Coordinates of C-alpha atoms in Angstrom, one line a residue:
M1052 CA 14.0 40.2 15.7
T1053 CA 16.7 40.7 13.2
F1054 CA 16.2 41.9 9.8
A1055 CA 17.3 38.5 8.5
E1056 CA 14.4 36.9 10.5
R1057 CA 11.7 39.2 8.7
K1058 CA 9.9 38.7 5.8
T1059 CA 10.1 41.7 3.8
P1060 CA 6.6 42.6 2.0
A1061 CA 8.3 43.8 -1.2
R1062 CA 8.6 41.7 -4.0
L1063 CA 9.5 42.3 -7.4
A1064 CA 11.9 40.9 -10.2
S1065 CA 14.7 43.2 -11.8
P1066 CA 12.5 44.2 -15.2
A1067 CA 10.1 46.1 -12.8
A1068 CA 12.9 48.3 -11.5
R1069 CA 13.8 49.7 -15.0
K1070 CA 14.8 52.9 -15.6
L1071 CA 12.2 55.6 -16.1
P1072 CA 13.2 57.6 -19.1
R1073 CA 14.7 60.8 -18.2
K1074 CA 13.4 62.7 -20.9
I1075 CA 9.9 62.1 -20.0
L1076 CA 10.6 63.1 -16.3
F1077 CA 12.3 66.2 -17.4
W1078 CA 9.3 67.4 -19.6
V1079 CA 6.8 66.6 -17.0
M1080 CA 8.5 68.7 -14.2
I1081 CA 9.3 71.6 -16.7
A1082 CA 5.7 71.7 -17.8
Y1083 CA 4.5 71.5 -14.1
I1084 CA 6.3 74.3 -12.8
I1085 CA 6.0 76.5 -15.8
A1086 CA 2.2 76.4 -16.4
G1087 CA 0.5 79.2 -14.4
L1088 CA 3.5 80.6 -13.1
Y1089 CA 3.6 83.6 -15.7
G1090 CA 1.0 85.6 -17.9
R1091 CA -0.9 86.5 -14.7
D1092 CA -0.8 88.9 -11.9
P1093 CA -0.2 88.0 -8.3
W1094 CA -3.4 87.2 -6.5
K1095 CA -4.6 87.5 -3.1
T1096 CA -3.4 87.0 -0.5
D1097 CA 0.0 85.3 0.0
D1098 CA 0.9 85.6 -3.5
L1099 CA 0.5 89.4 -3.2
V1100 CA 2.0 89.6 0.2
G1101 CA 4.9 87.9 -0.9
I1102 CA 6.1 90.1 -3.8
A1103 CA 5.1 93.3 -1.7
T1104 CA 7.6 92.1 1.3
M1105 CA 10.3 91.7 -1.5
M1106 CA 9.6 94.9 -3.0
S1107 CA 9.6 96.5 0.5
A1108 CA 12.9 95.2 1.4
L1109 CA 14.2 96.5 -2.0
E1110 CA 12.6 100.2 -1.3
E1111 CA 12.5 100.6 2.4
N1112 CA 15.7 98.6 3.0
H1113 CA 14.0 95.9 5.5
W1114 CA 16.0 92.7 5.1
L1115 CA 16.1 91.2 8.4
S1116 CA 12.4 91.9 9.3
T1117 CA 9.2 91.5 7.2
Y1118 CA 7.4 94.8 5.9
I1119 CA 4.6 95.6 3.6
G1120 CA 5.6 99.3 2.6
V1121 CA 6.3 100.8 6.1
L1122 CA 4.0 98.5 8.3
P1123 CA 5.3 95.5 9.9
Y1124 CA 4.2 92.2 8.7
P1125 CA 5.4 89.8 11.9
E1126 CA 3.6 86.7 10.7
L1127 CA 6.4 85.9 8.5
G1128 CA 10.0 85.6 8.8
P1129 CA 12.5 87.3 6.1
L1130 CA 14.0 84.5 4.3
T1131 CA 11.3 84.6 1.5
H1132 CA 11.9 88.2 0.6
I1133 CA 15.7 88.1 1.0
I1134 CA 16.1 85.4 -1.6
G1135 CA 13.1 87.0 -3.7
G1136 CA 14.6 90.7 -3.3
V1137 CA 18.0 89.4 -4.3
F1138 CA 16.5 87.7 -7.6
I1139 CA 14.9 90.9 -8.3
Y1140 CA 18.0 93.1 -7.9
L1141 CA 19.9 90.9 -10.0
F1142 CA 17.5 89.9 -12.8
S1143 CA 15.1 92.9 -13.1
P1144 CA 17.5 94.9 -15.2
L1145 CA 17.6 92.4 -17.8
F1146 CA 13.8 92.0 -18.1
E1147 CA 13.4 95.7 -18.2
F1148 CA 14.5 95.3 -21.9
F1149 CA 11.4 93.5 -22.7
V1150 CA 8.9 94.5 -20.4
S1151 CA 7.8 97.5 -18.1
P1152 CA 9.7 97.7 -14.7
A1153 CA 6.8 97.0 -12.7
Q1154 CA 6.3 93.7 -14.6
A1155 CA 10.0 93.0 -14.7
H1156 CA 9.9 93.4 -10.7
N1157 CA 6.7 92.1 -9.7
I1158 CA 6.3 89.1 -12.4
L1159 CA 9.3 87.8 -14.1
A1160 CA 12.1 88.3 -11.8
A1161 CA 10.2 87.8 -8.4
R1162 CA 8.9 84.6 -9.6
L1163 CA 12.3 83.2 -10.8
P1164 CA 13.0 81.6 -7.1
N1165 CA 10.1 79.3 -7.7
F1166 CA 12.4 77.3 -10.1
F1167 CA 15.1 76.8 -7.4
Y1168 CA 12.4 76.1 -4.7
F1169 CA 10.6 73.4 -7.0
F1170 CA 13.6 71.4 -8.2
S1171 CA 15.4 71.8 -4.7
M1172 CA 12.1 70.0 -3.2
L1173 CA 12.3 67.4 -5.9
W1174 CA 15.8 66.7 -5.4
G1175 CA 15.7 66.4 -1.8
V1176 CA 12.8 64.2 -2.1
W1177 CA 14.2 61.8 -5.0
Y1178 CA 17.9 61.8 -3.4
G1179 CA 16.7 61.1 0.0
T1180 CA 14.2 58.4 -1.1
Y1181 CA 17.0 56.7 -3.3
L1182 CA 19.3 56.6 -0.2
L1183 CA 17.0 55.0 1.8
A1184 CA 15.7 52.5 -0.7
R1185 CA 18.8 51.2 -1.1
R1186 CA 19.8 50.1 2.3
P1187 CA 19.8 46.5 3.1
E1188 CA 16.7 46.2 5.1
A1189 CA 14.4 48.0 2.3
Q1190 CA 15.4 45.5 -0.3
P1191 CA 12.9 43.2 -1.8
L1192 CA 12.5 39.4 -1.4
H1193 CA 15.5 37.6 -2.8
L1194 CA 13.9 35.1 -5.4
P1195 CA 14.7 31.5 -5.5
F1196 CA 16.6 31.8 -8.7
G1197 CA 18.0 35.2 -8.4
G1198 CA 16.6 37.8 -10.8
E1199 CA 15.7 40.4 -8.0
P1200 CA 17.0 44.1 -8.7
N1201 CA 20.2 45.5 -7.4
P1202 CA 20.1 47.9 -4.6
R1203 CA 21.1 50.6 -7.0
D1204 CA 18.4 50.0 -9.5
Y1205 CA 15.8 49.2 -6.8
G1206 CA 16.5 52.4 -4.9
R1207 CA 16.3 54.4 -8.0
M1208 CA 12.9 53.2 -9.0
I1209 CA 11.6 53.8 -5.5
A1210 CA 13.0 57.2 -5.9
D1211 CA 11.2 57.8 -9.4
V1212 CA 7.9 56.6 -7.9
A1213 CA 8.3 59.0 -4.9
L1214 CA 8.7 62.0 -7.1
L1215 CA 5.9 61.1 -9.5
F1216 CA 3.6 60.7 -6.2
L1217 CA 4.7 64.2 -5.3
L1218 CA 3.9 65.5 -8.8
A1219 CA 0.4 63.8 -8.9
S1220 CA -0.6 65.5 -5.4
V1221 CA -3.5 67.5 -6.1
G1222 CA -3.1 69.9 -3.1
I1223 CA 0.2 71.7 -3.8
V1224 CA 0.0 72.5 -7.4
I1225 CA -1.6 76.1 -7.1
R1226 CA 0.2 77.1 -4.3
L1227 CA 3.6 75.8 -5.6
H1228 CA 3.2 78.6 -8.3
E1229 CA 2.7 81.5 -5.7
T1230 CA 5.2 84.1 -5.1
S1231 CA 5.0 83.3 -1.3
Y1232 CA 6.8 81.5 1.4
F1233 CA 4.9 78.2 0.2
P1234 CA 7.3 76.8 -2.3
L1235 CA 10.3 78.0 -0.2
L1236 CA 9.1 76.2 2.7
M1237 CA 8.3 72.8 0.8
A1238 CA 11.8 73.0 -0.6
I1239 CA 13.2 73.4 3.0
Y1240 CA 11.3 70.4 4.0
G1241 CA 12.4 68.3 1.1
V1242 CA 16.3 69.1 1.7
A1243 CA 16.0 68.7 5.1
F1244 CA 14.6 65.0 4.7
Y1245 CA 17.4 64.7 2.5
G1246 CA 19.7 65.7 5.6
F1247 CA 18.1 63.3 8.0
V1248 CA 18.8 60.6 5.4
R1249 CA 22.4 61.5 4.9
F1250 CA 23.3 61.2 8.4
L1251 CA 22.9 57.7 8.0
D1252 CA 26.1 57.3 5.6
H1253 CA 27.7 60.8 5.6
P1254 CA 26.9 62.6 8.9
T1255 CA 29.0 65.6 8.4
Q1256 CA 26.9 66.5 5.5
G1257 CA 23.8 65.3 7.1
S1258 CA 24.5 67.8 9.9
L1259 CA 25.4 70.8 7.8
V1260 CA 22.3 70.3 5.6
L1261 CA 19.8 69.8 8.6
G1262 CA 21.3 72.6 10.6
T1263 CA 20.8 74.9 7.6
M1264 CA 17.2 73.8 7.1
L1265 CA 16.2 74.2 10.5
V1266 CA 17.2 77.7 10.6
A1267 CA 15.8 78.4 7.1
A1268 CA 12.5 77.2 8.3
F1269 CA 12.6 79.2 11.4
M1270 CA 13.4 82.2 9.4
T1271 CA 10.7 81.2 6.9
R1272 CA 7.7 80.6 9.2
G1273 CA 8.8 80.8 12.8
V1274 CA 7.9 78.4 15.2
V1275 CA 5.3 76.7 13.0
G1276 CA 7.9 76.2 10.4
V1277 CA 10.5 74.5 12.4
T1278 CA 8.5 72.5 15.1
P1279 CA 8.0 69.5 12.6
L1280 CA 11.6 69.3 12.2
L1281 CA 12.3 69.6 15.7
L1282 CA 9.9 66.9 16.5
V1283 CA 11.6 64.6 13.8
S1284 CA 15.0 65.2 15.4
L1285 CA 13.6 64.5 19.0
S1286 CA 12.1 61.0 17.7
L1287 CA 15.8 60.2 16.3
F1288 CA 17.3 61.3 19.4
I1289 CA 15.2 58.8 21.6
T1290 CA 15.4 55.7 19.2
R1291 CA 17.9 53.4 18.0
I1292 CA 17.8 54.7 14.5
Y1293 CA 20.9 56.8 15.0
N1294 CA 23.8 55.5 17.0
L1295 CA 25.6 57.6 19.5
R1296 CA 27.9 58.8 16.8
L1297 CA 25.1 60.1 14.6
K1298 CA 23.2 61.6 17.5
V1299 CA 26.3 63.5 18.4
F1300 CA 26.2 64.9 15.0
L1301 CA 22.5 65.7 15.0
F1302 CA 23.2 67.5 18.5
I1303 CA 25.6 69.6 16.6
S1304 CA 23.2 70.5 13.7
L1305 CA 20.7 71.7 16.4
L1306 CA 23.4 74.0 18.1
L1307 CA 24.2 75.3 14.6
A1308 CA 20.6 76.2 14.0
T1309 CA 19.9 77.4 17.3
L1310 CA 23.4 79.9 16.9
L1311 CA 22.5 81.2 13.7
S1312 CA 18.7 81.7 14.7
V1313 CA 20.0 83.9 17.9
V1314 CA 22.3 85.7 15.5
W1315 CA 19.2 86.7 13.3
L1316 CA 16.9 87.4 16.3
A1317 CA 19.5 89.6 18.1
S1318 CA 20.7 91.5 14.9
T1319 CA 16.8 92.2 14.0
Y1320 CA 16.3 93.3 17.5
N1321 CA 19.2 95.9 17.6
I1322 CA 17.6 97.2 14.3
D1323 CA 13.8 97.0 14.9
P1324 CA 13.1 95.8 18.7
E1325 CA 9.0 96.8 18.0
W1326 CA 9.2 94.2 15.3
V1327 CA 10.7 91.2 17.1
V1328 CA 8.4 91.6 19.9
N1329 CA 5.4 91.7 17.7
W1330 CA 6.7 88.6 15.8
W1331 CA 7.2 86.8 19.2
D1332 CA 3.6 87.8 20.4
Y1333 CA 2.2 86.1 17.3
Q1334 CA 4.1 82.9 17.5
R1335 CA 3.0 82.4 21.1
Q1336 CA -0.8 82.7 19.7
L1337 CA -0.4 80.0 17.3
F1338 CA -0.3 76.7 19.5
S1339 CA -3.1 75.8 21.7
L1340 CA -4.4 72.4 22.8
S1341 CA -8.0 73.7 22.1
H1342 CA -7.5 73.3 18.3
W1343 CA -7.8 69.6 18.7
L1344 CA -11.6 70.2 18.3
E1345 CA -10.7 71.2 14.6
T1346 CA -9.6 67.7 14.0
P1347 CA -12.5 66.5 12.1
K1348 CA -12.2 69.5 9.6
N1349 CA -8.6 68.8 9.2
L1350 CA -8.8 65.2 8.6
R1351 CA -11.6 66.0 5.8
D1352 CA -9.3 68.7 4.1
L1353 CA -6.1 66.2 4.1
S1354 CA -8.2 63.6 2.6
W1355 CA -8.5 65.5 -1.0
F1356 CA -5.3 67.7 -0.2
L1357 CA -3.1 64.5 -0.1
W1358 CA -4.8 62.5 -2.9
P1359 CA -3.6 60.3 -4.3
C1360 CA -0.5 59.7 -1.9
W1361 CA -2.8 58.7 1.4
P1362 CA -4.2 55.5 0.4
F1363 CA -0.9 54.0 -0.8
A1364 CA 0.8 55.5 2.2
L1365 CA -1.4 53.9 4.6
L1366 CA -1.1 50.4 2.8
A1367 CA 2.8 50.9 3.1
L1368 CA 2.5 51.5 6.8
W1369 CA 0.5 48.5 7.2
N1370 CA 2.7 46.2 5.0
W1371 CA 5.9 47.3 6.3
R1372 CA 4.4 47.1 10.0
Q1373 CA 7.2 44.9 11.5
W1374 CA 9.8 47.5 10.0
F1375 CA 9.0 50.6 12.0
D1376 CA 12.3 50.5 13.8
T1377 CA 14.3 50.8 10.4
P1378 CA 15.2 54.0 8.8
H1379 CA 13.1 53.8 5.4
I1380 CA 9.8 53.5 7.5
F1381 CA 10.6 55.4 10.7
I1382 CA 11.9 58.6 9.1
P1383 CA 9.3 59.4 6.7
T1384 CA 6.6 58.2 9.5
S1385 CA 8.3 60.4 12.1
F1386 CA 7.6 63.2 9.3
V1387 CA 4.1 62.2 9.1
I1388 CA 3.3 62.3 13.0
A1389 CA 5.2 65.4 13.6
N1390 CA 3.5 67.3 11.1
L1391 CA 0.0 65.7 12.3
L1392 CA 0.8 67.1 15.8
V1393 CA 1.6 70.7 14.3
I1394 CA -1.5 70.7 12.1
F1395 CA -3.8 69.4 15.3
T1396 CA -2.5 72.1 17.8
T1397 CA -2.2 75.1 15.3
A1398 CA -4.7 77.9 15.1
R1399 CA -6.4 77.8 11.7
A1400 CA -4.2 75.2 10.0
F1401 CA -4.8 74.9 6.4
E1402 CA -2.6 74.3 3.3
P1403 CA 0.8 75.6 4.3
E1404 CA 0.5 73.1 7.5
Y1405 CA -0.8 70.4 5.3
A1406 CA 2.1 70.8 2.6
P1407 CA 4.9 69.0 4.3
L1408 CA 3.0 65.9 4.7
T1409 CA 2.9 65.5 1.0
I1410 CA 6.4 65.1 1.1
A1411 CA 6.4 62.1 3.7
F1412 CA 3.2 60.7 2.1
A1413 CA 4.7 60.4 -1.2
I1414 CA 7.6 58.8 0.2
L1415 CA 5.6 56.1 2.2
A1416 CA 3.5 55.4 -1.0
A1417 CA 6.5 54.9 -3.2
L1418 CA 7.5 52.1 -0.6
A1419 CA 4.0 50.7 -0.9
I1420 CA 4.2 50.2 -4.6
P1421 CA 6.7 47.1 -4.5
T1422 CA 4.3 45.5 -1.8
L1423 CA 1.3 45.6 -4.0
K1424 CA -0.3 43.1 -6.5
R1425 CA -0.1 43.9 -10.1
S1426 CA -3.8 44.2 -10.7
L1427 CA -4.2 47.2 -8.0
I1428 CA -1.1 49.2 -9.5
N1429 CA -2.9 48.7 -13.2
L1430 CA -6.1 49.8 -11.3
L1431 CA -4.4 53.2 -10.5
D1432 CA -3.7 53.4 -14.5
W1433 CA -7.3 53.3 -15.5
Y1434 CA -8.5 55.4 -12.3
S1435 CA -6.0 58.2 -13.9
I1436 CA -7.1 57.8 -17.1
M1437 CA -10.9 58.2 -16.3
V1438 CA -10.3 61.0 -14.0
V1439 CA -7.9 63.0 -15.8
S1440 CA -10.0 62.5 -19.2
F1441 CA -13.1 63.6 -17.2
A1442 CA -11.3 66.7 -16.0
L1443 CA -10.0 67.5 -19.4
I1444 CA -13.6 67.3 -20.6
A1445 CA -15.1 69.3 -17.8
I1446 CA -12.7 72.0 -18.6
W1447 CA -13.4 72.3 -22.3
V1448 CA -17.1 72.1 -21.3
G1449 CA -16.8 75.0 -19.0
W1450 CA -14.5 77.0 -21.7
V1451 CA -17.3 76.5 -24.5
A1452 CA -20.1 77.5 -22.0
L1453 CA -18.0 80.7 -21.2
H1454 CA -17.3 81.6 -24.5
F1455 CA -20.4 80.2 -26.6
G1456 CA -23.1 80.4 -23.9
I1457 CA -23.8 76.8 -24.2
P1458 CA -25.0 75.1 -21.9
Q1459 CA -26.6 78.4 -20.7
Q1460 CA -26.7 77.4 -17.2
I1461 CA -23.3 77.0 -16.8
H1462 CA -22.5 80.3 -18.6
H1463 CA -24.6 81.9 -16.2
N1464 CA -23.0 80.5 -13.5
I1465 CA -19.5 81.4 -14.5
M1466 CA -20.4 84.8 -15.7
R1467 CA -21.8 85.5 -11.9
L1468 CA -18.0 85.2 -11.1
I1469 CA -16.3 87.1 -13.5
P1470 CA -19.0 90.0 -14.4
G1471 CA -18.0 92.0 -17.3
F1472 CA -15.3 89.7 -18.4
D1473 CA -14.1 90.2 -22.3
T1474 CA -15.0 86.6 -23.6
R1475 CA -12.9 87.1 -26.9
I1476 CA -11.2 83.9 -27.7
L1477 CA -7.3 83.7 -27.7
W1478 CA -6.9 81.4 -30.4
I1479 CA -3.2 80.4 -29.4
N1480 CA -4.2 79.5 -26.2
V1481 CA -7.1 77.3 -27.9
I1482 CA -4.3 75.7 -29.9
A1483 CA -2.1 75.0 -27.1
G1484 CA -5.1 73.2 -25.3
I1485 CA -5.8 71.2 -28.3
I1486 CA -2.0 70.2 -28.2
I1487 CA -2.1 69.4 -24.5
C1488 CA -5.0 67.2 -25.2
I1489 CA -3.3 65.3 -28.2
F1490 CA -0.4 64.8 -25.9
W1491 CA -2.7 63.0 -23.1
Y1492 CA -4.0 60.9 -25.9
R1493 CA -0.7 59.8 -27.1
L1494 CA 0.5 59.1 -23.7
V1495 CA -2.6 57.1 -22.8
A1496 CA -2.1 55.0 -26.2
W1497 CA 1.8 54.5 -25.5
R1498 CA 0.8 53.4 -21.8
I1499 CA -1.7 50.7 -23.1
K1500 CA 0.1 49.6 -26.4
S1501 CA 3.7 49.3 -24.4
N1502 CA 2.3 48.1 -21.3
P1503 CA 5.9 48.4 -19.5
K1504 CA 6.7 46.0 -16.7
A1505 CA 8.3 48.8 -14.4
M1506 CA 6.9 49.8 -10.9
W1507 CA 6.7 53.3 -12.1
R1508 CA 4.1 52.7 -14.8
G1509 CA 1.1 53.2 -12.5
L1510 CA 2.3 56.7 -11.6
T1511 CA 3.6 58.0 -15.1
L1512 CA -0.4 58.7 -16.0
A1513 CA -1.1 60.2 -12.5
A1514 CA 1.8 62.3 -12.5
A1515 CA 1.4 63.4 -16.1
G1516 CA -2.3 63.5 -15.5
T1517 CA -2.3 66.1 -13.0
T1518 CA 0.2 68.2 -15.0
I1519 CA -1.6 68.1 -18.2
T1520 CA -4.9 69.0 -16.3
W1521 CA -3.2 72.2 -14.5
F1522 CA -1.5 73.0 -17.9
L1523 CA -5.1 72.9 -19.9
L1524 CA -6.6 74.9 -17.1
S1525 CA -3.7 77.3 -17.2
A1526 CA -4.0 77.6 -21.3
L1527 CA -7.8 78.1 -21.4
W1528 CA -8.8 79.6 -18.0
L1529 CA -5.8 81.7 -16.9
P1530 CA -7.3 85.0 -18.3
A1531 CA -10.5 84.5 -16.4
I1532 CA -9.1 83.6 -13.3
N1533 CA -6.6 86.2 -13.4
Y1534 CA -9.6 88.7 -14.1
N1535 CA -11.3 87.1 -10.8
R1536 CA -8.7 87.4 -8.6
S1537 CA -6.4 90.5 -9.6
Y1538 CA -6.1 93.7 -7.9
R1539 CA -4.2 95.6 -10.9
T1540 CA -7.0 97.6 -12.3
V1541 CA -8.1 98.9 -9.0
G1542 CA -4.6 99.5 -7.8
E1543 CA -3.7 101.4 -11.0
S1544 CA -6.7 103.2 -11.2
F1545 CA -6.0 104.7 -7.5
A1546 CA -2.4 105.6 -8.7
Q1547 CA -4.1 107.9 -11.4
L1548 CA -4.8 110.1 -8.7
K1549 CA -1.3 111.0 -8.6
L1550 CA -1.1 112.0 -4.8
P1551 CA 2.2 113.1 -3.6
A1552 CA 4.8 110.3 -2.9
K1553 CA 4.4 108.7 0.5
T1554 CA 1.2 110.6 1.1
C1555 CA 0.0 109.8 4.7
I1556 CA -2.8 107.3 4.2
R1557 CA -4.3 105.3 6.9
G1558 CA -6.1 101.8 5.9
E1559 CA -9.2 100.7 7.3
N1560 CA -10.9 97.4 7.3
L1561 CA -8.1 96.0 4.9
G1562 CA -6.8 92.6 4.7
E1563 CA -3.1 92.1 4.1
G1564 CA -3.5 90.8 0.7
Q1565 CA -5.3 94.2 -0.2
R1566 CA -2.8 96.3 1.6
A1567 CA -0.3 94.5 -0.4
A1568 CA -2.1 95.0 -3.7
F1569 CA -2.5 98.9 -3.1
Y1570 CA 1.2 99.0 -2.3
L1571 CA 2.3 97.2 -5.5
F1572 CA -0.2 98.8 -8.1
G1573 CA -1.1 101.9 -6.5
N1574 CA 2.3 102.9 -4.8
V1575 CA 0.3 103.3 -1.6
H1576 CA 2.5 103.4 1.4
F1577 CA -0.1 103.0 4.6
S1578 CA 0.4 104.4 8.1
Q1579 CA -0.7 103.6 11.4
D1580 CA -0.6 107.4 12.2
E1581 CA -4.2 108.5 13.6
A1582 CA -3.4 112.0 12.3
C1583 CA -3.4 111.0 8.5
R1584 CA -5.3 113.4 6.3
Y1585 CA -6.6 110.3 3.9
M1586 CA -8.1 106.9 5.0
L1587 CA -8.5 104.1 2.4
L1588 CA -11.4 101.9 3.3
Q1589 CA -12.9 98.8 2.2
T1590 CA -16.6 98.6 2.5
N1591 CA -19.7 97.8 0.7
K1592 CA -23.0 99.8 0.0
E1593 CA -24.9 98.4 2.8
S1594 CA -22.1 98.9 5.4
L1595 CA -21.4 102.3 4.1
L1596 CA -24.9 103.4 4.9
N1597 CA -24.2 102.2 8.5
S1598 CA -20.7 103.6 8.8
S1599 CA -19.7 106.0 11.5
F1600 CA -18.6 108.3 8.7
K1601 CA -21.4 110.4 8.2
N1602 CA -21.3 112.2 4.7
P1603 CA -17.7 111.2 3.9
S1604 CA -15.7 113.6 1.5
I1605 CA -14.9 110.8 -0.9
I1606 CA -12.2 111.6 -3.3
W1607 CA -12.1 108.3 -5.1
Q1608 CA -14.0 105.4 -5.3
G1609 CA -13.3 101.9 -6.9
Q1610 CA -13.8 98.2 -7.5
R1611 CA -12.1 95.2 -9.1
D1612 CA -13.4 94.3 -12.5
S1613 CA -14.8 91.5 -11.3
E1614 CA -16.7 93.0 -8.4
R1615 CA -20.3 94.3 -8.8
H1616 CA -21.8 94.1 -5.3
G1617 CA -18.8 93.2 -3.2
E1618 CA -16.0 94.9 -1.9
T1619 CA -15.6 98.7 -2.7
F1620 CA -12.7 100.9 -1.9
L1621 CA -13.0 104.6 -0.9
L1622 CA -10.6 107.0 -0.2
I1623 CA -11.6 109.5 2.3
D1624 CA -10.3 113.0 3.0
L1625 CA -10.7 113.2 6.7
K1626 CA -10.0 116.8 7.0
T1627 CA -12.8 118.0 4.7
Q1628 CA -15.6 115.9 5.8
K1629 CA -19.2 117.4 4.8

């Protein structure tokens, strides 16, 4: 069946494709990425590990392989710390005029790449969706007397909606603000999507973009990172979406990625063969068909992680079911299938594996909007108003309970998580919270009074609401959350011992995030040498009683401020045990 013989499900008039005010879009994006990025310490685990690998690259000169101090960390590739290390090297001297060197390195300079990752992801999704939506097969139904939008306006409207869906996604908000591989991987997938689409009208550019993103994904997350993109490439090879000429360019991009990946691995092997062997062993252990047993858990987690995109994406797949052989449906759908295959065959799949699905689902969800009735789109508005307003009220109720003890039970439950927290009120944060709520009220009032006809109207409140909720949570709760999740105080307490530089210390029962925390805040360079004099042990009172270390010579003991009965860190002198 040719395109002309099919009945497109998209129906709308030109006023529905009116341009979304760029000023609104710009401020929503800026507020989204700034809130929660600064004003806090790095948190466990990926946040700490990310900064630790960057500092290790600068201090230990490990650029092509990933280390935490002097210990290898073969779970990740080096691209995250290469970019982060360069930013720290370039910008930390500037920040040192205003803050301490540690803050300049670990907080300010190390988090600058997040802006680059965030806007690269949005650019890739917006521009790729725009190119797809303006294609002939994606256009809405021609009206009897004309008045349908032109392809450019229609494509821009769909791209705006896809971007708003992405900003409204609840699962990626916190992780995009981490100093880890997560934001970089999201940027890679967003730009890779653009590369796949760009093949259709500019194959040379598409080939270069995709080839670069393939090797970037491989150098960031290894086989797990690049497999979804390879599966999408395979699907485009065996279908008729790309003609023979485009498939040749796609093959060239795969050759380019393979060549660059081999160059990286060969160079790393010449410098650090043991790291490459450990890295490959880790990659081989990730995939197994037995992980299909975790499918129910993954589907449950995906239902909240992909909200609110997934119901609209499923509607798009149904409404456009006769158009699966067209690029605007096939390419994002192949992204979904490829990532689901990786999720269902990967050990302990969770947020990093779920995240690329957000991009594909946001694009499909945008394509559903012109196929829906006006009443359903308006329902999304009212749902956003109710849910976001309830969330804002809940945040304020919790804040009142924390600082004033009312309601008492909520206060008790909160203080169990942050015992010893200083509940002094930061009035500047309170004023910021009030301004945020006023802005939400004004936005809702504008939406109700103006009642715009544009198709993006239903997503404006959803995207802005997610951003406002995150902004209010950061304004009112960031000090408490930081108190609960930070390792700064225990690391700085250890540093006060003033042990000689690079003293041989062996870690015992420490997670990677804890090793990274003591490396960053305590200047601890852990060793694997069994002959080390000192051992830093993570334990608790009960396990210490049953420990094989009888009457240990403890020269330091520390806990995080928020811990009272949980993890305890002991520095033991193994040479002078009692």
